[in-house]
């Protein structure tokens, strides 16, 4: 059943040309891209309905069903796409940071916070601030939701583990401490978005990383 919440004013595209044989994947990508556009514009996942997405793409709503059985399935694809984008950004930041584990960890944390600031609606949707599907009323499963963010968390765990191996962190449980570090970064990202007037210390992100990653003092 289509989500019947508030619908954004979605400018329709002209009638979309029928895909040639083998191009069905392109329509799926267009549907997800349209949903992301609606989310960015409205800041509310309720603006993403089968009808509003179809109108944005320039197709009839029933044309969505071969690709997505319901609105939550579209939202899952949106979130999966954004996690893939975040993962790619983190991997690129790690590569650019060079061989020093501490620099690589900071690069991961800085890039994470930059992503949250640049895409606030997408970020809140990825982490349940806007989107919380009802598994009993949709096609989604617990496994679908449990898999979200695994790769990005793995990058953070790997970065912290490398710091510990190099003696730059005293962490005895890199995975557990990486989860604590993520919670600290997530809290900062959220509060920066909802409390922009708060006088944040300029080095607050660095303090969070040092404390929660158990970093040792860098060499003089």
C-alpha atoms as a PDB file:
ATOM      1  CA  UNK A   1       0.000   0.000   0.000  1.00  0.00           C
ATOM      2  CA  UNK A   2       1.256   3.464  -0.865  1.00  0.00           C
ATOM      3  CA  UNK A   3       2.406   5.729   1.945  1.00  0.00           C
ATOM      4  CA  UNK A   4      -0.335   8.357   2.234  1.00  0.00           C
ATOM      5  CA  UNK A   5       1.567  10.881   4.327  1.00  0.00           C
ATOM      6  CA  UNK A   6       2.399  14.443   3.350  1.00  0.00           C
ATOM      7  CA  UNK A   7       3.448  14.651  -0.303  1.00  0.00           C
ATOM      8  CA  UNK A   8       5.976  17.193  -1.598  1.00  0.00           C
ATOM      9  CA  UNK A   9       5.180  19.210  -4.677  1.00  0.00           C
ATOM     10  CA  UNK A  10       6.969  17.055  -7.225  1.00  0.00           C
ATOM     11  CA  UNK A  11       7.500  18.588 -10.623  1.00  0.00           C
ATOM     12  CA  UNK A  12       6.544  15.876 -13.099  1.00  0.00           C
ATOM     13  CA  UNK A  13       8.821  14.978 -15.955  1.00  0.00           C
ATOM     14  CA  UNK A  14       7.511  14.549 -19.448  1.00  0.00           C
ATOM     15  CA  UNK A  15       6.378  11.072 -20.371  1.00  0.00           C
ATOM     16  CA  UNK A  16       9.350   8.770 -20.068  1.00  0.00           C
ATOM     17  CA  UNK A  17      10.421   6.797 -23.122  1.00  0.00           C
ATOM     18  CA  UNK A  18       9.942   3.058 -22.735  1.00  0.00           C
ATOM     19  CA  UNK A  19      13.141   1.228 -21.833  1.00  0.00           C
ATOM     20  CA  UNK A  20      14.631  -0.994 -24.465  1.00  0.00           C
ATOM     21  CA  UNK A  21      15.029  -4.679 -23.676  1.00  0.00           C
ATOM     22  CA  UNK A  22      17.603  -5.172 -20.919  1.00  0.00           C
ATOM     23  CA  UNK A  23      17.343  -1.586 -19.639  1.00  0.00           C
ATOM     24  CA  UNK A  24      14.982  -2.251 -16.736  1.00  0.00           C
ATOM     25  CA  UNK A  25      17.823  -1.515 -14.317  1.00  0.00           C
ATOM     26  CA  UNK A  26      17.914   2.052 -15.560  1.00  0.00           C
ATOM     27  CA  UNK A  27      14.316   2.618 -14.503  1.00  0.00           C
ATOM     28  CA  UNK A  28      15.111   1.244 -11.052  1.00  0.00           C
ATOM     29  CA  UNK A  29      17.971   3.740 -10.745  1.00  0.00           C
ATOM     30  CA  UNK A  30      15.686   6.557 -11.910  1.00  0.00           C
ATOM     31  CA  UNK A  31      13.128   5.639  -9.250  1.00  0.00           C
ATOM     32  CA  UNK A  32      15.733   5.726  -6.479  1.00  0.00           C
ATOM     33  CA  UNK A  33      17.206   9.000  -7.759  1.00  0.00           C
ATOM     34  CA  UNK A  34      13.740  10.568  -7.811  1.00  0.00           C
ATOM     35  CA  UNK A  35      13.120   9.439  -4.232  1.00  0.00           C
ATOM     36  CA  UNK A  36      16.416  11.025  -3.133  1.00  0.00           C
ATOM     37  CA  UNK A  37      15.433  14.290  -4.824  1.00  0.00           C
ATOM     38  CA  UNK A  38      12.093  14.313  -3.022  1.00  0.00           C
ATOM     39  CA  UNK A  39      13.781  13.599   0.294  1.00  0.00           C
ATOM     40  CA  UNK A  40      16.278  16.426  -0.182  1.00  0.00           C
ATOM     41  CA  UNK A  41      13.509  18.850  -1.111  1.00  0.00           C
ATOM     42  CA  UNK A  42      10.992  17.949   1.593  1.00  0.00           C
ATOM     43  CA  UNK A  43      13.249  16.704   4.389  1.00  0.00           C
ATOM     44  CA  UNK A  44      10.592  14.117   5.179  1.00  0.00           C
ATOM     45  CA  UNK A  45      10.353  10.527   3.969  1.00  0.00           C
ATOM     46  CA  UNK A  46       6.553  10.829   3.943  1.00  0.00           C
ATOM     47  CA  UNK A  47       6.975  12.919   0.790  1.00  0.00           C
ATOM     48  CA  UNK A  48       8.171   9.767  -0.941  1.00  0.00           C
ATOM     49  CA  UNK A  49       5.126   7.848  -2.125  1.00  0.00           C
ATOM     50  CA  UNK A  50       4.652   5.588  -5.103  1.00  0.00           C
ATOM     51  CA  UNK A  51       2.594   8.336  -6.725  1.00  0.00           C
ATOM     52  CA  UNK A  52       5.042  11.179  -6.090  1.00  0.00           C
ATOM     53  CA  UNK A  53       8.019   9.134  -7.265  1.00  0.00           C
ATOM     54  CA  UNK A  54       6.211   7.995 -10.402  1.00  0.00           C
ATOM     55  CA  UNK A  55       5.241  11.579 -11.172  1.00  0.00           C
ATOM     56  CA  UNK A  56       8.832  12.743 -10.732  1.00  0.00           C
ATOM     57  CA  UNK A  57      10.179  10.001 -13.007  1.00  0.00           C
ATOM     58  CA  UNK A  58       7.427  10.466 -15.584  1.00  0.00           C
ATOM     59  CA  UNK A  59       5.838   7.022 -15.397  1.00  0.00           C
ATOM     60  CA  UNK A  60       2.595   5.501 -14.170  1.00  0.00           C
ATOM     61  CA  UNK A  61       2.669   4.356 -10.541  1.00  0.00           C
ATOM     62  CA  UNK A  62       2.054   0.683 -11.423  1.00  0.00           C
ATOM     63  CA  UNK A  63       5.310   0.721 -13.403  1.00  0.00           C
ATOM     64  CA  UNK A  64       7.159   0.832 -10.086  1.00  0.00           C
ATOM     65  CA  UNK A  65       5.886  -2.544  -8.873  1.00  0.00           C
ATOM     66  CA  UNK A  66       8.201  -4.748 -10.979  1.00  0.00           C
ATOM     67  CA  UNK A  67      11.113  -3.022  -9.214  1.00  0.00           C
ATOM     68  CA  UNK A  68       9.743  -2.191  -5.743  1.00  0.00           C
ATOM     69  CA  UNK A  69       6.757  -3.883  -4.074  1.00  0.00           C
ATOM     70  CA  UNK A  70       6.018  -0.946  -1.761  1.00  0.00           C
ATOM     71  CA  UNK A  71       7.224   2.440  -0.481  1.00  0.00           C
ATOM     72  CA  UNK A  72       9.478   1.008   2.259  1.00  0.00           C
ATOM     73  CA  UNK A  73      11.344  -0.971  -0.406  1.00  0.00           C
ATOM     74  CA  UNK A  74      12.077   2.280  -2.232  1.00  0.00           C
ATOM     75  CA  UNK A  75      13.270   3.836   1.009  1.00  0.00           C
ATOM     76  CA  UNK A  76      15.530   0.854   1.677  1.00  0.00           C
ATOM     77  CA  UNK A  77      17.121   1.329  -1.745  1.00  0.00           C
ATOM     78  CA  UNK A  78      17.621   5.033  -0.989  1.00  0.00           C
ATOM     79  CA  UNK A  79      19.326   4.244   2.310  1.00  0.00           C
ATOM     80  CA  UNK A  80      21.456   1.515   0.759  1.00  0.00           C
ATOM     81  CA  UNK A  81      22.588   3.937  -1.939  1.00  0.00           C
ATOM     82  CA  UNK A  82      23.577   6.557   0.597  1.00  0.00           C
ATOM     83  CA  UNK A  83      25.484   4.059   2.732  1.00  0.00           C
ATOM     84  CA  UNK A  84      27.370   3.021  -0.407  1.00  0.00           C
ATOM     85  CA  UNK A  85      28.186   6.679  -1.072  1.00  0.00           C
ATOM     86  CA  UNK A  86      29.392   7.133   2.495  1.00  0.00           C
ATOM     87  CA  UNK A  87      31.475   3.951   2.262  1.00  0.00           C
ATOM     88  CA  UNK A  88      33.136   5.157  -0.938  1.00  0.00           C
ATOM     89  CA  UNK A  89      33.868   8.552   0.613  1.00  0.00           C
ATOM     90  CA  UNK A  90      35.435   6.923   3.677  1.00  0.00           C
ATOM     91  CA  UNK A  91      37.591   4.612   1.581  1.00  0.00           C
ATOM     92  CA  UNK A  92      38.764   7.532  -0.542  1.00  0.00           C
ATOM     93  CA  UNK A  93      39.617   9.530   2.584  1.00  0.00           C
ATOM     94  CA  UNK A  94      41.606   6.625   4.017  1.00  0.00           C
ATOM     95  CA  UNK A  95      43.584   6.257   0.810  1.00  0.00           C
ATOM     96  CA  UNK A  96      44.388   9.967   0.678  1.00  0.00           C
ATOM     97  CA  UNK A  97      45.439  10.039   4.338  1.00  0.00           C
ATOM     98  CA  UNK A  98      48.518   7.926   3.694  1.00  0.00           C
ATOM     99  CA  UNK A  99      50.068   5.187   5.799  1.00  0.00           C
ATOM    100  CA  UNK A 100      49.866   6.694   9.291  1.00  0.00           C
ATOM    101  CA  UNK A 101      47.059   4.928  11.211  1.00  0.00           C
ATOM    102  CA  UNK A 102      46.178   7.979  13.315  1.00  0.00           C
ATOM    103  CA  UNK A 103      45.782  10.154  10.235  1.00  0.00           C
ATOM    104  CA  UNK A 104      43.631   7.504   8.619  1.00  0.00           C
ATOM    105  CA  UNK A 105      41.352   7.320  11.658  1.00  0.00           C
ATOM    106  CA  UNK A 106      40.940  11.087  11.740  1.00  0.00           C
ATOM    107  CA  UNK A 107      40.221  11.054   8.004  1.00  0.00           C
ATOM    108  CA  UNK A 108      37.419   8.528   8.544  1.00  0.00           C
ATOM    109  CA  UNK A 109      35.899  10.544  11.381  1.00  0.00           C
ATOM    110  CA  UNK A 110      36.183  13.899   9.588  1.00  0.00           C
ATOM    111  CA  UNK A 111      34.662  12.508   6.408  1.00  0.00           C
ATOM    112  CA  UNK A 112      31.784  10.972   8.357  1.00  0.00           C
ATOM    113  CA  UNK A 113      30.972  14.309   9.989  1.00  0.00           C
ATOM    114  CA  UNK A 114      31.308  16.143   6.666  1.00  0.00           C
ATOM    115  CA  UNK A 115      28.830  13.746   5.057  1.00  0.00           C
ATOM    116  CA  UNK A 116      26.310  14.280   7.853  1.00  0.00           C
ATOM    117  CA  UNK A 117      26.617  18.051   7.504  1.00  0.00           C
ATOM    118  CA  UNK A 118      26.391  18.063   3.699  1.00  0.00           C
ATOM    119  CA  UNK A 119      23.359  15.737   3.498  1.00  0.00           C
ATOM    120  CA  UNK A 120      21.308  16.215   6.690  1.00  0.00           C
ATOM    121  CA  UNK A 121      18.046  14.729   5.416  1.00  0.00           C
ATOM    122  CA  UNK A 122      19.735  11.704   3.918  1.00  0.00           C
ATOM    123  CA  UNK A 123      21.841  11.236   7.041  1.00  0.00           C
ATOM    124  CA  UNK A 124      18.845  11.320   9.376  1.00  0.00           C
ATOM    125  CA  UNK A 125      17.031   8.857   7.131  1.00  0.00           C
ATOM    126  CA  UNK A 126      20.010   6.481   7.098  1.00  0.00           C
ATOM    127  CA  UNK A 127      20.105   6.341  10.889  1.00  0.00           C
ATOM    128  CA  UNK A 128      16.412   6.182  11.640  1.00  0.00           C
ATOM    129  CA  UNK A 129      15.815   9.823  12.467  1.00  0.00           C
ATOM    130  CA  UNK A 130      13.273  10.156   9.669  1.00  0.00           C
ATOM    131  CA  UNK A 131      12.683   6.620   8.521  1.00  0.00           C
ATOM    132  CA  UNK A 132      11.587   3.769  10.752  1.00  0.00           C
ATOM    133  CA  UNK A 133       9.786   1.096   8.696  1.00  0.00           C
ATOM    134  CA  UNK A 134       7.149  -1.185  10.133  1.00  0.00           C
ATOM    135  CA  UNK A 135       8.361  -4.689   9.345  1.00  0.00           C
ATOM    136  CA  UNK A 136       4.881  -6.115   9.878  1.00  0.00           C
ATOM    137  CA  UNK A 137       3.387  -3.819   7.249  1.00  0.00           C
ATOM    138  CA  UNK A 138       6.035  -3.871   4.533  1.00  0.00           C
ATOM    139  CA  UNK A 139       8.145  -6.155   2.373  1.00  0.00           C
ATOM    140  CA  UNK A 140      11.280  -5.475   4.445  1.00  0.00           C
ATOM    141  CA  UNK A 141      12.910  -7.938   6.820  1.00  0.00           C
ATOM    142  CA  UNK A 142      15.061  -7.645   9.919  1.00  0.00           C
ATOM    143  CA  UNK A 143      18.003  -8.845   7.836  1.00  0.00           C
ATOM    144  CA  UNK A 144      17.518  -5.921   5.427  1.00  0.00           C
ATOM    145  CA  UNK A 145      17.830  -3.424   8.259  1.00  0.00           C
ATOM    146  CA  UNK A 146      20.567  -5.262  10.153  1.00  0.00           C
ATOM    147  CA  UNK A 147      22.868  -5.155   7.124  1.00  0.00           C
ATOM    148  CA  UNK A 148      22.704  -1.375   6.775  1.00  0.00           C
ATOM    149  CA  UNK A 149      25.960   0.339   7.663  1.00  0.00           C
ATOM    150  CA  UNK A 150      27.985  -2.830   8.189  1.00  0.00           C
ATOM    151  CA  UNK A 151      30.635  -1.845   5.668  1.00  0.00           C
ATOM    152  CA  UNK A 152      31.029   1.685   6.986  1.00  0.00           C
ATOM    153  CA  UNK A 153      31.346   0.399  10.534  1.00  0.00           C
ATOM    154  CA  UNK A 154      33.936  -2.055   9.309  1.00  0.00           C
ATOM    155  CA  UNK A 155      36.039   0.811   7.953  1.00  0.00           C
ATOM    156  CA  UNK A 156      35.962   2.544  11.335  1.00  0.00           C
ATOM    157  CA  UNK A 157      36.835  -0.683  13.167  1.00  0.00           C
ATOM    158  CA  UNK A 158      39.744  -1.335  10.815  1.00  0.00           C
ATOM    159  CA  UNK A 159      41.083   2.205  11.275  1.00  0.00           C
ATOM    160  CA  UNK A 160      40.949   1.986  15.064  1.00  0.00           C
ATOM    161  CA  UNK A 161      42.416  -1.514  15.083  1.00  0.00           C
ATOM    162  CA  UNK A 162      45.368  -0.240  13.038  1.00  0.00           C
ATOM    163  CA  UNK A 163      45.946   2.515  15.594  1.00  0.00           C
ATOM    164  CA  UNK A 164      45.977  -0.045  18.388  1.00  0.00           C
ATOM    165  CA  UNK A 165      48.384  -2.294  16.475  1.00  0.00           C
ATOM    166  CA  UNK A 166      50.719   0.655  15.910  1.00  0.00           C
ATOM    167  CA  UNK A 167      50.677   1.655  19.586  1.00  0.00           C
ATOM    168  CA  UNK A 168      48.763   4.841  18.817  1.00  0.00           C
ATOM    169  CA  UNK A 169      45.717   3.678  20.779  1.00  0.00           C
ATOM    170  CA  UNK A 170      45.420   1.797  24.045  1.00  0.00           C
ATOM    171  CA  UNK A 171      42.162   0.168  22.959  1.00  0.00           C
ATOM    172  CA  UNK A 172      41.929  -3.494  23.943  1.00  0.00           C
ATOM    173  CA  UNK A 173      38.591  -3.883  22.144  1.00  0.00           C
ATOM    174  CA  UNK A 174      38.753  -2.032  18.820  1.00  0.00           C
ATOM    175  CA  UNK A 175      35.299  -3.127  17.699  1.00  0.00           C
ATOM    176  CA  UNK A 176      33.589  -2.120  20.937  1.00  0.00           C
ATOM    177  CA  UNK A 177      35.484   1.147  21.054  1.00  0.00           C
ATOM    178  CA  UNK A 178      34.666   1.802  17.388  1.00  0.00           C
ATOM    179  CA  UNK A 179      30.969   1.476  18.229  1.00  0.00           C
ATOM    180  CA  UNK A 180      31.435   3.945  21.110  1.00  0.00           C
ATOM    181  CA  UNK A 181      33.321   6.296  18.775  1.00  0.00           C
ATOM    182  CA  UNK A 182      30.556   6.073  16.184  1.00  0.00           C
ATOM    183  CA  UNK A 183      27.979   6.918  18.846  1.00  0.00           C
ATOM    184  CA  UNK A 184      30.031   9.962  19.799  1.00  0.00           C
ATOM    185  CA  UNK A 185      30.323  11.106  16.186  1.00  0.00           C
ATOM    186  CA  UNK A 186      26.638  10.435  15.563  1.00  0.00           C
ATOM    187  CA  UNK A 187      25.645  12.422  18.623  1.00  0.00           C
ATOM    188  CA  UNK A 188      27.816  15.338  17.542  1.00  0.00           C
ATOM    189  CA  UNK A 189      26.433  15.251  14.003  1.00  0.00           C
ATOM    190  CA  UNK A 190      22.868  15.219  15.311  1.00  0.00           C
ATOM    191  CA  UNK A 191      23.364  17.998  17.838  1.00  0.00           C
ATOM    192  CA  UNK A 192      25.163  20.208  15.349  1.00  0.00           C
ATOM    193  CA  UNK A 193      22.126  19.879  13.088  1.00  0.00           C
ATOM    194  CA  UNK A 194      19.520  20.620  15.761  1.00  0.00           C
ATOM    195  CA  UNK A 195      21.527  23.114  17.847  1.00  0.00           C
ATOM    196  CA  UNK A 196      23.485  25.201  15.329  1.00  0.00           C
ATOM    197  CA  UNK A 197      23.626  28.207  17.678  1.00  0.00           C
ATOM    198  CA  UNK A 198      25.349  26.276  20.459  1.00  0.00           C
ATOM    199  CA  UNK A 199      28.921  27.541  21.027  1.00  0.00           C
ATOM    200  CA  UNK A 200      30.703  24.330  20.080  1.00  0.00           C
ATOM    201  CA  UNK A 201      34.412  24.206  21.002  1.00  0.00           C
ATOM    202  CA  UNK A 202      36.412  24.292  17.800  1.00  0.00           C
ATOM    203  CA  UNK A 203      38.205  21.074  18.686  1.00  0.00           C
ATOM    204  CA  UNK A 204      35.156  19.151  19.937  1.00  0.00           C
ATOM    205  CA  UNK A 205      35.407  16.539  17.194  1.00  0.00           C
ATOM    206  CA  UNK A 206      39.066  15.951  17.987  1.00  0.00           C
ATOM    207  CA  UNK A 207      38.279  15.564  21.692  1.00  0.00           C
ATOM    208  CA  UNK A 208      35.675  12.936  20.893  1.00  0.00           C
ATOM    209  CA  UNK A 209      38.071  10.969  18.713  1.00  0.00           C
ATOM    210  CA  UNK A 210      40.943  11.097  21.200  1.00  0.00           C
ATOM    211  CA  UNK A 211      38.778  10.091  24.156  1.00  0.00           C
ATOM    212  CA  UNK A 212      36.665   7.360  22.591  1.00  0.00           C
ATOM    213  CA  UNK A 213      39.419   5.878  20.426  1.00  0.00           C
ATOM    214  CA  UNK A 214      41.814   5.914  23.399  1.00  0.00           C
ATOM    215  CA  UNK A 215      44.490   7.599  21.319  1.00  0.00           C
ATOM    216  CA  UNK A 216      47.919   8.143  22.801  1.00  0.00           C
ATOM    217  CA  UNK A 217      49.652  11.483  22.462  1.00  0.00           C
ATOM    218  CA  UNK A 218      51.230  11.914  19.026  1.00  0.00           C
ATOM    219  CA  UNK A 219      55.028  11.997  18.988  1.00  0.00           C
ATOM    220  CA  UNK A 220      56.627  15.418  19.457  1.00  0.00           C
END
